[in-house]
Coordinates of C-alpha atoms in Angstrom, one line a residue:
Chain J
X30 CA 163.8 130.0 114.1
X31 CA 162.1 126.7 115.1
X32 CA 165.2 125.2 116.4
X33 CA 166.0 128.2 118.5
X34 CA 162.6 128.2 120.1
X35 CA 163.3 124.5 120.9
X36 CA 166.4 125.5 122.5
X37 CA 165.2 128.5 124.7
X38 CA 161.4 127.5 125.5
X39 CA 161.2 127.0 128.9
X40 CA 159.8 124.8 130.9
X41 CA 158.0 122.9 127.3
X42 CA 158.2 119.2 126.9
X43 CA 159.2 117.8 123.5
X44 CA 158.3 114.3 121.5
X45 CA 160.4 113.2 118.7
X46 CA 158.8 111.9 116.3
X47 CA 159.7 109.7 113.7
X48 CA 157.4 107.2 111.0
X49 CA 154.4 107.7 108.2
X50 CA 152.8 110.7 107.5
X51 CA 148.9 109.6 108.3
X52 CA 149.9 108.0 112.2
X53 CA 152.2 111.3 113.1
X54 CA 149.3 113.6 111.5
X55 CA 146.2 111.7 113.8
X56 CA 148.1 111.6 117.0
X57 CA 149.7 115.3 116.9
X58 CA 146.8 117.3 118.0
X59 CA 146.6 114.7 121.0
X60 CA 150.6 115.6 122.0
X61 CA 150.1 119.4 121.0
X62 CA 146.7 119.7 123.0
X63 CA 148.3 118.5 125.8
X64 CA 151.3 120.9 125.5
X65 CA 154.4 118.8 123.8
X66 CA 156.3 120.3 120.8
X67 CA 156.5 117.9 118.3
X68 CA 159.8 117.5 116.5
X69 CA 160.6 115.4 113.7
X70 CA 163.4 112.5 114.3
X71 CA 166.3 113.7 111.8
X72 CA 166.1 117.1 113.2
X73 CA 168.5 116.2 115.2
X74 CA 170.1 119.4 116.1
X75 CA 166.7 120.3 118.1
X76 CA 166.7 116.9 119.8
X77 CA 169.8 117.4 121.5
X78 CA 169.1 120.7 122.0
X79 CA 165.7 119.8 124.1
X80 CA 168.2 117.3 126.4
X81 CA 165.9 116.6 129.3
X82 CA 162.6 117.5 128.5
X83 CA 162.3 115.2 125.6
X84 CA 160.2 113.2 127.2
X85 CA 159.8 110.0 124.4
X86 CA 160.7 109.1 120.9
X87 CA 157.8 107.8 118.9
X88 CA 158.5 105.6 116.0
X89 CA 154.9 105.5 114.3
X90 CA 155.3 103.8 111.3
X91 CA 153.6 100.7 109.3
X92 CA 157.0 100.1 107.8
X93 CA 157.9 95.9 108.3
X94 CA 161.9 96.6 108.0
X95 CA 164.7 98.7 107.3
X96 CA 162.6 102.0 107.7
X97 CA 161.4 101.3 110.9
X98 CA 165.0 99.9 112.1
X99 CA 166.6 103.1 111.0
X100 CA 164.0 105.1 112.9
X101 CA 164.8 103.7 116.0
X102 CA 168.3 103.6 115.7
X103 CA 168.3 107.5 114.8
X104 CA 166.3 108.1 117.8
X105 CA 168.3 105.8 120.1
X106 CA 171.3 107.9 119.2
X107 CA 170.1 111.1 119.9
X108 CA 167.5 110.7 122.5
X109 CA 168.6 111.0 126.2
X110 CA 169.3 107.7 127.9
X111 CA 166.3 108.3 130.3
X112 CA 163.6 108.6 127.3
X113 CA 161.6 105.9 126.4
X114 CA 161.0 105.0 123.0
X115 CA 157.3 104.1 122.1
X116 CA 157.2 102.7 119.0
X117 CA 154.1 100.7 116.5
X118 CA 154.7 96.7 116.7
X119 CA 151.7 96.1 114.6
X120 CA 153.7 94.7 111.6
X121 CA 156.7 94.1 113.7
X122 CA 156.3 92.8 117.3
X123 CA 158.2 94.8 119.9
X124 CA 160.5 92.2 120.8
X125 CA 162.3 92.0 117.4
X126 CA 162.7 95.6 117.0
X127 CA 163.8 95.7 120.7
X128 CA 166.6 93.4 119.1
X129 CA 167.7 96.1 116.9
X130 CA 169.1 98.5 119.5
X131 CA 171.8 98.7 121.6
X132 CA 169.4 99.5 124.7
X133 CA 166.4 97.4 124.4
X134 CA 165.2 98.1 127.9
X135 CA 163.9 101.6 126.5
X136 CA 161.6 100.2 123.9
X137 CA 157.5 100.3 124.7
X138 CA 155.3 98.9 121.6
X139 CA 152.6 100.7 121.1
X140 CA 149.3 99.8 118.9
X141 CA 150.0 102.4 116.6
X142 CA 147.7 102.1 113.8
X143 CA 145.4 104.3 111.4
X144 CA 141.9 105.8 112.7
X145 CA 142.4 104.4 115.9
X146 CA 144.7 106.7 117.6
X147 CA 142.4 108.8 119.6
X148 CA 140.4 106.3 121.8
X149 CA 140.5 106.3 125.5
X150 CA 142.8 103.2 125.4
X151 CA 145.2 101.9 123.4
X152 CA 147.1 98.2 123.3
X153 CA 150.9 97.9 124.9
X154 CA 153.3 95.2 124.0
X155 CA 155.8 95.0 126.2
X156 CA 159.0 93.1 125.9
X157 CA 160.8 90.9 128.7
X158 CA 163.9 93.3 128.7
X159 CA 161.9 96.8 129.0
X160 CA 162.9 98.4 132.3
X161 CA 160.0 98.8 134.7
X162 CA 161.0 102.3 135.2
X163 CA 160.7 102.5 131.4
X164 CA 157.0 101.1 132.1
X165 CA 156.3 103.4 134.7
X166 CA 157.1 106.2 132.5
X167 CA 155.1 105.3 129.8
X168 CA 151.7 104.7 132.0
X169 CA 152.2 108.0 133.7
X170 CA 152.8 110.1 130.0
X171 CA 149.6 108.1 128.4
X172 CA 147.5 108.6 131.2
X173 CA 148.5 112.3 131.0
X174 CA 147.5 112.1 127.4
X175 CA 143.8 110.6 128.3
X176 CA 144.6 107.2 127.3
X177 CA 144.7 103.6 129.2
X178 CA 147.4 101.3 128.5
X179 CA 146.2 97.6 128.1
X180 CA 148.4 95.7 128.1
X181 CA 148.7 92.7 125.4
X182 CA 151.0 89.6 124.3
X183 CA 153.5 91.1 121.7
X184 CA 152.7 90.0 118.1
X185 CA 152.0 90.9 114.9
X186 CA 148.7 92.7 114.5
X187 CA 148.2 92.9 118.0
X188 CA 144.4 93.1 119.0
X189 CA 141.9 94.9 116.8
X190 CA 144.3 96.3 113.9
X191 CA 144.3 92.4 113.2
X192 CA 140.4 91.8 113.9
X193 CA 140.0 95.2 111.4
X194 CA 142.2 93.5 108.9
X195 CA 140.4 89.9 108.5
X196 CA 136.6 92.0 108.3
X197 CA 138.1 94.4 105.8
X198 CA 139.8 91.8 103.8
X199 CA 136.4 89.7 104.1
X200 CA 134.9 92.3 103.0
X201 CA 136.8 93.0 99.9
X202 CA 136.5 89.0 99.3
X203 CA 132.8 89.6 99.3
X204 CA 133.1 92.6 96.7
X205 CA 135.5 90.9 94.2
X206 CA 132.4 87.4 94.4
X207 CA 130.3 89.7 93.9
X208 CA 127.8 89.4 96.8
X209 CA 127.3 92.7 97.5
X210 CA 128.1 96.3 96.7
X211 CA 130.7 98.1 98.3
X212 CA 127.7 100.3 100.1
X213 CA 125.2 98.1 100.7
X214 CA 128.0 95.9 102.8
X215 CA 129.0 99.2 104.3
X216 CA 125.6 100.2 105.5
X217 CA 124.8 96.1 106.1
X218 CA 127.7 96.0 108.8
X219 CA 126.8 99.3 110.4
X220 CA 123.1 98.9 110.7
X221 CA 122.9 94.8 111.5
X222 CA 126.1 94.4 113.8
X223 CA 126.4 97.7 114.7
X224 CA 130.4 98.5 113.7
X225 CA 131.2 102.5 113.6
X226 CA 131.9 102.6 109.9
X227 CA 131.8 100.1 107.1
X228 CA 134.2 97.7 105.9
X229 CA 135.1 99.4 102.6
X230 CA 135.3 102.8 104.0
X231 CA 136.9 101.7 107.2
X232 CA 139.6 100.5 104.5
X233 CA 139.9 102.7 102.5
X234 CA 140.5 105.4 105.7
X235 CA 142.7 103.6 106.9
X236 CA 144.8 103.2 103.6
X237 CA 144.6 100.0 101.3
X238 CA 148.6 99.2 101.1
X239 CA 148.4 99.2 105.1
X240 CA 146.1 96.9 105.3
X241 CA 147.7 94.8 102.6
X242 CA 151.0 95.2 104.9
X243 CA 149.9 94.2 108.2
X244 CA 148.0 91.2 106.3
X245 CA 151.0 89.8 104.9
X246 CA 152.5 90.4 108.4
X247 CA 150.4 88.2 110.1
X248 CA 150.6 85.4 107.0
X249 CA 154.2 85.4 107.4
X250 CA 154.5 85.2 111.1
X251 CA 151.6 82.9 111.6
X252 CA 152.0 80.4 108.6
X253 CA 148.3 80.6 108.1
X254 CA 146.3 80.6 105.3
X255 CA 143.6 82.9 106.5
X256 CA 145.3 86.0 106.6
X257 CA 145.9 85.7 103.0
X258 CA 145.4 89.1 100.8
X259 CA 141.8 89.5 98.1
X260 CA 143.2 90.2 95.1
X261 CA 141.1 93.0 94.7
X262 CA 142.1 94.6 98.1
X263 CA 146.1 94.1 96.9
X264 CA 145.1 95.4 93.4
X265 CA 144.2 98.0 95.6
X266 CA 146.9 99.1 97.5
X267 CA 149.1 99.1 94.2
X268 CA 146.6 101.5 92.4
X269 CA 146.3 103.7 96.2
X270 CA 142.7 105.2 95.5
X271 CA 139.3 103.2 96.0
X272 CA 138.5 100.8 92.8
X273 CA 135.5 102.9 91.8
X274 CA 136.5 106.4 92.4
X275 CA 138.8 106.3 89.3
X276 CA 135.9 106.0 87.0
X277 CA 134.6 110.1 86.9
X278 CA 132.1 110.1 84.4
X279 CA 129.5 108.0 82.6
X280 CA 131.9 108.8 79.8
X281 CA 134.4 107.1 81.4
X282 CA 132.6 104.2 81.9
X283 CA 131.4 104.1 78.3
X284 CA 135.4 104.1 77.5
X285 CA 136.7 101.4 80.1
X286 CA 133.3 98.7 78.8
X287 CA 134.2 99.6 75.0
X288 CA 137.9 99.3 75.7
X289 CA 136.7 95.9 77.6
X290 CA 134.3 94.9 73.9
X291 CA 137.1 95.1 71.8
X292 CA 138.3 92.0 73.1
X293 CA 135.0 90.0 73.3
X294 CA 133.5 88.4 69.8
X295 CA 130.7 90.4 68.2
X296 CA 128.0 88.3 68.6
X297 CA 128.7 88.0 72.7
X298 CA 129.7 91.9 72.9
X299 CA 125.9 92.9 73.9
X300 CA 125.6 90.7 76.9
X301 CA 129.0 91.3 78.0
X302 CA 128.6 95.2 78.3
X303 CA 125.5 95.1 79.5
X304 CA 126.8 92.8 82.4
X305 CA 129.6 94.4 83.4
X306 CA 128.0 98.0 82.7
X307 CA 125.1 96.5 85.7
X308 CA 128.3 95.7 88.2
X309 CA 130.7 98.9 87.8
X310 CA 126.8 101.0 88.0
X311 CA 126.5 98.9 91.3
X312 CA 129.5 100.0 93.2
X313 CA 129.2 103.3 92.1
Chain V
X18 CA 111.7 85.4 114.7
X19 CA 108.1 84.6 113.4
X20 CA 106.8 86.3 116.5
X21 CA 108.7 89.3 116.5
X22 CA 108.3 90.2 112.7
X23 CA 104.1 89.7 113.1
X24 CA 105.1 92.2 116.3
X25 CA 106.7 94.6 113.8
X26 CA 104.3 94.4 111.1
X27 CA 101.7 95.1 113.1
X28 CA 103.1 98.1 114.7
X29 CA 103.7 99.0 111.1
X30 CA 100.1 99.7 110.6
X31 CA 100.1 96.0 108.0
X32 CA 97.7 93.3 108.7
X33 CA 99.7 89.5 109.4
X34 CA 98.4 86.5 110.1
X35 CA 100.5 84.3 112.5
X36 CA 101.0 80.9 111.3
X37 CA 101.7 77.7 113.8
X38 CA 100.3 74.8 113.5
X39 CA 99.9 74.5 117.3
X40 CA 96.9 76.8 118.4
X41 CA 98.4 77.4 121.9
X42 CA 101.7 78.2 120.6
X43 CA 99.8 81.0 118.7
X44 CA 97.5 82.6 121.8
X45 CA 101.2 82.6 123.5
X46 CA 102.8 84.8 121.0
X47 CA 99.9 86.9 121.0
X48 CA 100.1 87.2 124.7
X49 CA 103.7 88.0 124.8
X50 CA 102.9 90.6 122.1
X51 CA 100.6 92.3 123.8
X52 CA 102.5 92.6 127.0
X53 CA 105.5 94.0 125.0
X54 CA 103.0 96.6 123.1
X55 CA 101.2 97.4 126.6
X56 CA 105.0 98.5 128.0
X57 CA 104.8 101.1 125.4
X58 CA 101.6 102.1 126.0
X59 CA 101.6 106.3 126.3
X60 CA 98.9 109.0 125.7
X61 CA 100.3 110.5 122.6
X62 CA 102.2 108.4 120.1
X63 CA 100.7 104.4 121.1
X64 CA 97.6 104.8 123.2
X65 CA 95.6 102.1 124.3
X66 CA 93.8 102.3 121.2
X67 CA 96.4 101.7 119.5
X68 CA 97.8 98.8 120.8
X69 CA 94.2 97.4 120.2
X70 CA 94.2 98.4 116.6
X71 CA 97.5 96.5 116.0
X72 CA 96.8 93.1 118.4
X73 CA 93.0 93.5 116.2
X74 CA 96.1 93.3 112.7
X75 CA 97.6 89.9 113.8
X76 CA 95.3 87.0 112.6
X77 CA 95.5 83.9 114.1
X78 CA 96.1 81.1 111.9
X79 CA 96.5 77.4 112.3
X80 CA 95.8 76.3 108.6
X81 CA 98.6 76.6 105.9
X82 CA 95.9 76.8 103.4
X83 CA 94.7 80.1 104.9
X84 CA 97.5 81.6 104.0
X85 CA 96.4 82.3 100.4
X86 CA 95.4 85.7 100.1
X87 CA 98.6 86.5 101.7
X88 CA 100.8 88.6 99.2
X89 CA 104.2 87.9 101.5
X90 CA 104.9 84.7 103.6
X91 CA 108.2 85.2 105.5
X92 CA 109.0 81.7 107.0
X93 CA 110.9 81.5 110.4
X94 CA 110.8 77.5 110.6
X95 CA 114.1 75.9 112.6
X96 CA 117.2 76.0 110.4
X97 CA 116.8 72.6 108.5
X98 CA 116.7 72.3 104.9
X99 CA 114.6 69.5 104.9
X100 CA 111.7 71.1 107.1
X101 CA 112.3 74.3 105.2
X102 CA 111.8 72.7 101.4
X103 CA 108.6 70.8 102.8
X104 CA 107.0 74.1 103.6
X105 CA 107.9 75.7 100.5
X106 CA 106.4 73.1 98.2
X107 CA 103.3 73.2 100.5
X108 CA 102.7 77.0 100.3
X109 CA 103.9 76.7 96.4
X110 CA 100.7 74.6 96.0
X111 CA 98.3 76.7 98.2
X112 CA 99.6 80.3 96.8
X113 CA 98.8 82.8 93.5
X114 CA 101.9 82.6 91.8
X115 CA 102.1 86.5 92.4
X116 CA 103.1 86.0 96.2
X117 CA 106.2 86.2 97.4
X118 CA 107.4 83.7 99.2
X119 CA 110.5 84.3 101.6
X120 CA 112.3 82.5 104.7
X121 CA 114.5 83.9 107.2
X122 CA 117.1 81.6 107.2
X123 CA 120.6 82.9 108.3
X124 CA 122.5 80.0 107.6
X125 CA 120.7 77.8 104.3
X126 CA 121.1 78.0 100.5
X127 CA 117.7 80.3 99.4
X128 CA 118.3 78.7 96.1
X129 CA 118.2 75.1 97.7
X130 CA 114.8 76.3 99.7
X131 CA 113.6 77.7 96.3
X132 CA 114.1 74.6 94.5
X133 CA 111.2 72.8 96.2
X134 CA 108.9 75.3 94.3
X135 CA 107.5 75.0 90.4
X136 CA 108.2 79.1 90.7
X137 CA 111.6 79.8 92.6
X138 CA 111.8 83.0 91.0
X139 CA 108.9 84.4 93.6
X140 CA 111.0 83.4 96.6
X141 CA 113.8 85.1 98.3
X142 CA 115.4 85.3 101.7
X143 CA 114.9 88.2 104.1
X144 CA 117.1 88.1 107.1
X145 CA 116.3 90.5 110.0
X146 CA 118.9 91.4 112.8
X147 CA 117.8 90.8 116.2
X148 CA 116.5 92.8 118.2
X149 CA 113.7 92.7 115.5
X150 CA 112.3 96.0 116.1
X151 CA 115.1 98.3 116.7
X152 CA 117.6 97.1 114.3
X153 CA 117.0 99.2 111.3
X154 CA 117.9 96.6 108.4
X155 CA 117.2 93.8 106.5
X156 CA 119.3 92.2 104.4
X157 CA 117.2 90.4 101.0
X158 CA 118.6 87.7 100.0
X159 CA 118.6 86.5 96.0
X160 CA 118.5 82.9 94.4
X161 CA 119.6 81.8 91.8
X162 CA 116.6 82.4 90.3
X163 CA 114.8 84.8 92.0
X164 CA 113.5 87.6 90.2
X165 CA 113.9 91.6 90.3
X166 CA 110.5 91.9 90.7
X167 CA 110.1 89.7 93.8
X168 CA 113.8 91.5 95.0
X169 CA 111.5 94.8 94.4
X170 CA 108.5 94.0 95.9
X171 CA 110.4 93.2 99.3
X172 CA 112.1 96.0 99.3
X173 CA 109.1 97.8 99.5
X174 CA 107.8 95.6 102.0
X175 CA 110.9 96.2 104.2
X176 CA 110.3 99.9 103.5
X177 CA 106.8 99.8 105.2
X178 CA 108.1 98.0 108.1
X179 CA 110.5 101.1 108.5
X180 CA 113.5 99.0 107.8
X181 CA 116.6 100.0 105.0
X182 CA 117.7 96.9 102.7
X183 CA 120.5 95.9 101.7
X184 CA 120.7 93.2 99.0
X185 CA 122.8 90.0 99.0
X186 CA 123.6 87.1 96.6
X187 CA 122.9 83.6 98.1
X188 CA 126.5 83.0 99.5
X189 CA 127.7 81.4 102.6
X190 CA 126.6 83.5 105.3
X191 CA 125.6 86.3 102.8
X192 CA 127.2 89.7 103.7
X193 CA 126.6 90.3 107.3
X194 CA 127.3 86.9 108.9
X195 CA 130.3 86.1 106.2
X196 CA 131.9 89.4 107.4
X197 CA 130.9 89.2 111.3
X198 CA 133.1 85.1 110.5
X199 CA 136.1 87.2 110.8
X200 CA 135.1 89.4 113.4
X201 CA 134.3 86.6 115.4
X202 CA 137.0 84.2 114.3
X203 CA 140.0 86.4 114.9
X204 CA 138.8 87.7 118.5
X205 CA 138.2 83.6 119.3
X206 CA 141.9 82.8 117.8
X207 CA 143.7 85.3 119.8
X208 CA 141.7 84.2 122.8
X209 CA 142.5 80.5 122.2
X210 CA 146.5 81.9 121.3
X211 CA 146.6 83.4 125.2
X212 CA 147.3 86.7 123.0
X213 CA 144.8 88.7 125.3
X214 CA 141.9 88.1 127.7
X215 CA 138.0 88.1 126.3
X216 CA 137.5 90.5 128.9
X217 CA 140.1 92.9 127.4
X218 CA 139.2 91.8 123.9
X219 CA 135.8 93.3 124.4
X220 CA 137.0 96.2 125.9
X221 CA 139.4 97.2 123.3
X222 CA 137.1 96.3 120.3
X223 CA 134.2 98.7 122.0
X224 CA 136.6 101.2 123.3
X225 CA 139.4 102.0 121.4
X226 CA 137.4 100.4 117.8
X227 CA 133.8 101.7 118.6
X228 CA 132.2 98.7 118.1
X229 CA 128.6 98.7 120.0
X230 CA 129.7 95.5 121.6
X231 CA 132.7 93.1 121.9
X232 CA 132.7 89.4 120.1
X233 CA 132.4 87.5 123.6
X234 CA 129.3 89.5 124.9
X235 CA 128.0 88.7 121.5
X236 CA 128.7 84.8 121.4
X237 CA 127.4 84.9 125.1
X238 CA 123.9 86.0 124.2
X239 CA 123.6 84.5 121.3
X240 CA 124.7 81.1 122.6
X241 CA 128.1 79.9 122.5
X242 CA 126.6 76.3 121.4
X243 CA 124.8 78.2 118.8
X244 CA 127.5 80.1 117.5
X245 CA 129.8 77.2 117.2
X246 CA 127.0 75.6 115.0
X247 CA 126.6 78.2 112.7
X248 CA 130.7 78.8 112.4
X249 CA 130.7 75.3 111.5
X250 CA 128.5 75.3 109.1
X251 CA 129.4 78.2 107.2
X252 CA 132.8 76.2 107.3
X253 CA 131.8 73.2 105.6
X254 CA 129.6 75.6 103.1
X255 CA 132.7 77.8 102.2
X256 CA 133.9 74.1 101.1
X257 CA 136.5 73.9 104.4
X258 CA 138.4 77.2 103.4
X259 CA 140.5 78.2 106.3
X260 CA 139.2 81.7 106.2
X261 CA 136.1 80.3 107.8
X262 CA 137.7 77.6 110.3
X263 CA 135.7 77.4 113.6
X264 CA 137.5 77.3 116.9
X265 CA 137.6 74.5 119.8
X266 CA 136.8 76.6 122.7
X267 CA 133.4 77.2 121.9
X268 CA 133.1 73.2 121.4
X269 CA 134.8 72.4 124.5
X270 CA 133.3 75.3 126.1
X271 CA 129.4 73.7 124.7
X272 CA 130.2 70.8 126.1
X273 CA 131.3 71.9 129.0
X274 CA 127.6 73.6 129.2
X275 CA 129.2 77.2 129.2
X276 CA 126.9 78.3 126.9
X277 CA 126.4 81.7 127.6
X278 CA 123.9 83.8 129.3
X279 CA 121.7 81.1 129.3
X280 CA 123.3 78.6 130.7
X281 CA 124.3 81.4 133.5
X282 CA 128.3 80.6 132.2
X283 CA 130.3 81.4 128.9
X284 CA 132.9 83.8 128.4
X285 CA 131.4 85.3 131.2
X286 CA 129.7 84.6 134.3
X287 CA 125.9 85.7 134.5

């Protein structure tokens, strides 16, 4: 029924869509409230089907290979030559995914990144071989769409995903030491620098393993040291819920510590589960 | 800092006295005090009585030894170990055992401060966030060896002065400047890298992240000299980690004399 509606509804303008769950779900009310049917990249029947108005393909994924590649091939192939495609270079600059497809001049990269798809402007990376019509195009649907384009050099992590990703992973640094709670650095950062939301529950909205993945971006194309992972913020993005939020109940608790004193000597087990009782009670 | 917490005790109904050893550096802060209490000066919630009851809170003082009924004495001396350790073991020696004794250092060990005292477990570090009145937080630092009691008993005090606590082990930076490294140290790196301008930094950080202010207007207040200072120490305190690395432009830039906003040049031009 959906597909027949694309074919017949006149005078709509479509979006393919194509990439993770979280980025499609926080951008669509933006498209849909500003009157573009969304429709997902492998339905490719209702992509050719919407010919000229399809107005862009949008790759929005945190994907750093095959996935992404795919994505843009699928929507190369069935897009028509005049759309753009806009797709996330946060993990993978635009340039290299431009060298993917057979025409690069239609690729846009777009700072496509959890929680901060909504804002008035968003970062651009735009490669040498994108057509300026191609560049025209996309200014004219953003601004459409309420946002600026600003315009930025094209690597990985762009602008403030890779700011967002050294304080969260400081953060998580600072949590594993010990130096804090996970609220008290929350409310520490809001109320005496004045960020929107905490470190920890920035991270945690925005989605551990993606975090983890854009860090490991920048490490690799950068070569530096500083952008390596906390072990607790990878543990993390394995386990894919917030370290503390496993633990239900006091019961709980009392199991994990006594599990925990079964290893430690007798004489030591006291200390032991009192001190590490104190710490998983502090970032409750 | 000294002047400004006096400022917000006062208004907080709590009687301070206003340590300098220079008595004309005292009437000054007074003076400035009064002139900032007078702008708020209404008839319904700070009349002119009020701002007479608090100036009548802040006691002048220009003897350390007067300082001993005091049950808190927050420090705001320069940033330098060695001036901050003389004080302590002065006021350690002139103080009931029962008062707290805290400094306001941002960037020095509390535990190395507290070391210069027979009873380290009395002091602590309280760190307020300028601007000292309307930032609602400060963030209690903890030794080594300071105590729950003297952790508890500035809570409270930082309750009084209307402000939430947050509470931080004596690290490098503690939590707020160890996490605002990164902020700051990633924003300067993609400068330095020719990744973006700081102009369009800033405006994408506020913008498009919400932050109440971009990293350059920051740097630019607080003193791009400054800031390079305390980048470089908490460098050499993290033990040289790369995490923490500061960057040259805000060296070349210092000795350039674009300091900021009060040099009239930094990232921006004032």
């Amino acid at each position: 029924m959906k597909k027949k509606n694309t074919e017949h509804a006149h005078g709509a303008r479509y979006a393919a869509v194509a990439g993770d769950e979280q980025l499609i779900r926080e951008f669509r009310p933006l498209l849909e409230s500003k009157g573009f049917v969304l429709l997902m990249a492998h339905d490719t029947h209702a992509i050719r089907a919407a010919g000229a108005a399809l107005a862009a393909g949008l790759e929005l994924s945190m994907s750093d290979g095959s996935t992404k590649k795919d994505s843009l091939l699928l929507l190369e192939e069935h897009l028509p030559a005049s759309a753009m495609i806009v797709s996330s270079s946060v993990t993978v600059t635009a340039a290299r995914q431009a060298s993917w497809m057979r025409h690069p001049e239609r690729l846009i990269g777009l700072c496509a990144f959890p929680t901060l798809m909504n804002g008035p402007l968003a970062e651009f990376a735009i490669p040498i071989g994108t057509a300026a019509s191609i560049v025209r195009s996309a200014h004219a649907l953003f601004a459409e769409l309420g946002i600026e384009m600003v315009t930025v050099q094209d690597r990985v992590g762009m602008v403030l995903p890779g700011i967002l990703a050294q304080i969260i992973n400081e953060a998580f640094f600072a949590v594993q030491y010990n130096v804090a709670t996970p609220e008290d650095i929350d409310t520490a950062m809001k109320a005496g620098a004045g960020y929107p939301k905490g470190p920890v529950e920035w991270g945690e909205t925005i989605g551990f393993p993606n975090i983890v993945r854009l860090l490991d971006a920048m490490r690799s194309e950068s070569g530096e040291e500083r952008y390596r992972v906390a072990p607790l913020l990878r543990e993390l993005s394995v386990s894919g819920t917030f370290w503390h939020a496993n633990i239900a109940s006091e019961a709980a608790v009392q199991e994990v510590l006594q599990l925990g004193d079964a290893l430690q000597p007798d004489a030591d087990a006291s200390a032991h589960t009192q001190g590490r009782e104190k710490k998983i009670k502090r970032t409750r | 800092m000294g002047i400004a917490i006096a400022h917000l005790a006062a208004l907080n109904k709590c009687t301070v006295a206003l340590y300098d050893i220079n008595d004309e550096v005292i009437r000054r802060a007074l003076e400035g005090i009064r002139v900032s209490l007078a702008h708020t000066v209404n008839d319904t919630t700070f009349t002119k009585d009020d701002l007479q009851l608090a100036l009548e809170r802040i006691k002048k003082r220009t003897q350390l030894a007067d300082l001993d009924t005091c049950d808190i004495i927050i420090e705001a001396a320069m940033e330098d170990l060695r001036v901050k350790k003389d004080l302590f073991k002065k006021l350690d020696t002139i103080t009931h055992y029962t008062t707290r004794l805290v400094t306001t250092t941002s960037s020095l060990s509390i535990t190395a401060i507290a070391s210069a005292t027979k009873k380290p477990e009395r002091v602590a570090g309280m760190r307020f966030f300028e601007p000292v009145l309307s930032r609602d937080l400060i963030e209690i630092v903890t030794g080594i060896n300071t105590s729950d009691e003297t952790t508890d008993a500035l809570r409270a005090a930082a309750g009084k002065l209307g402000k939430r606590t947050i509470v931080s082990r004596d690290t490098p930076g503690f939590v707020v400047n160890r996490i605002q490294s990164q902020f700051f140290g990633e924003a300067l790196r993609l400068l330095e890298s020719g990744a973006a301008s700081a102009a369009a930094i800033d405006r994408i950080v506020q913008l498009q992240g919400g932050f109440e202010s971009g990293p350059f207007r920051q740097i630019d207040t607080m003193g791009v000299d400054v800031h390079f200072e305390e980048s470089y120490s908490l460098f050499e305190r993290m033990f040289t980690d790369p995490r923490y690395r500061p960057h040259d432009i805000e060296r070349r830039m210092s000795d350039a004399g674009h300091r900021g906003k009060k040099t009239k040049k930094g990232f921006y031009n004032y």
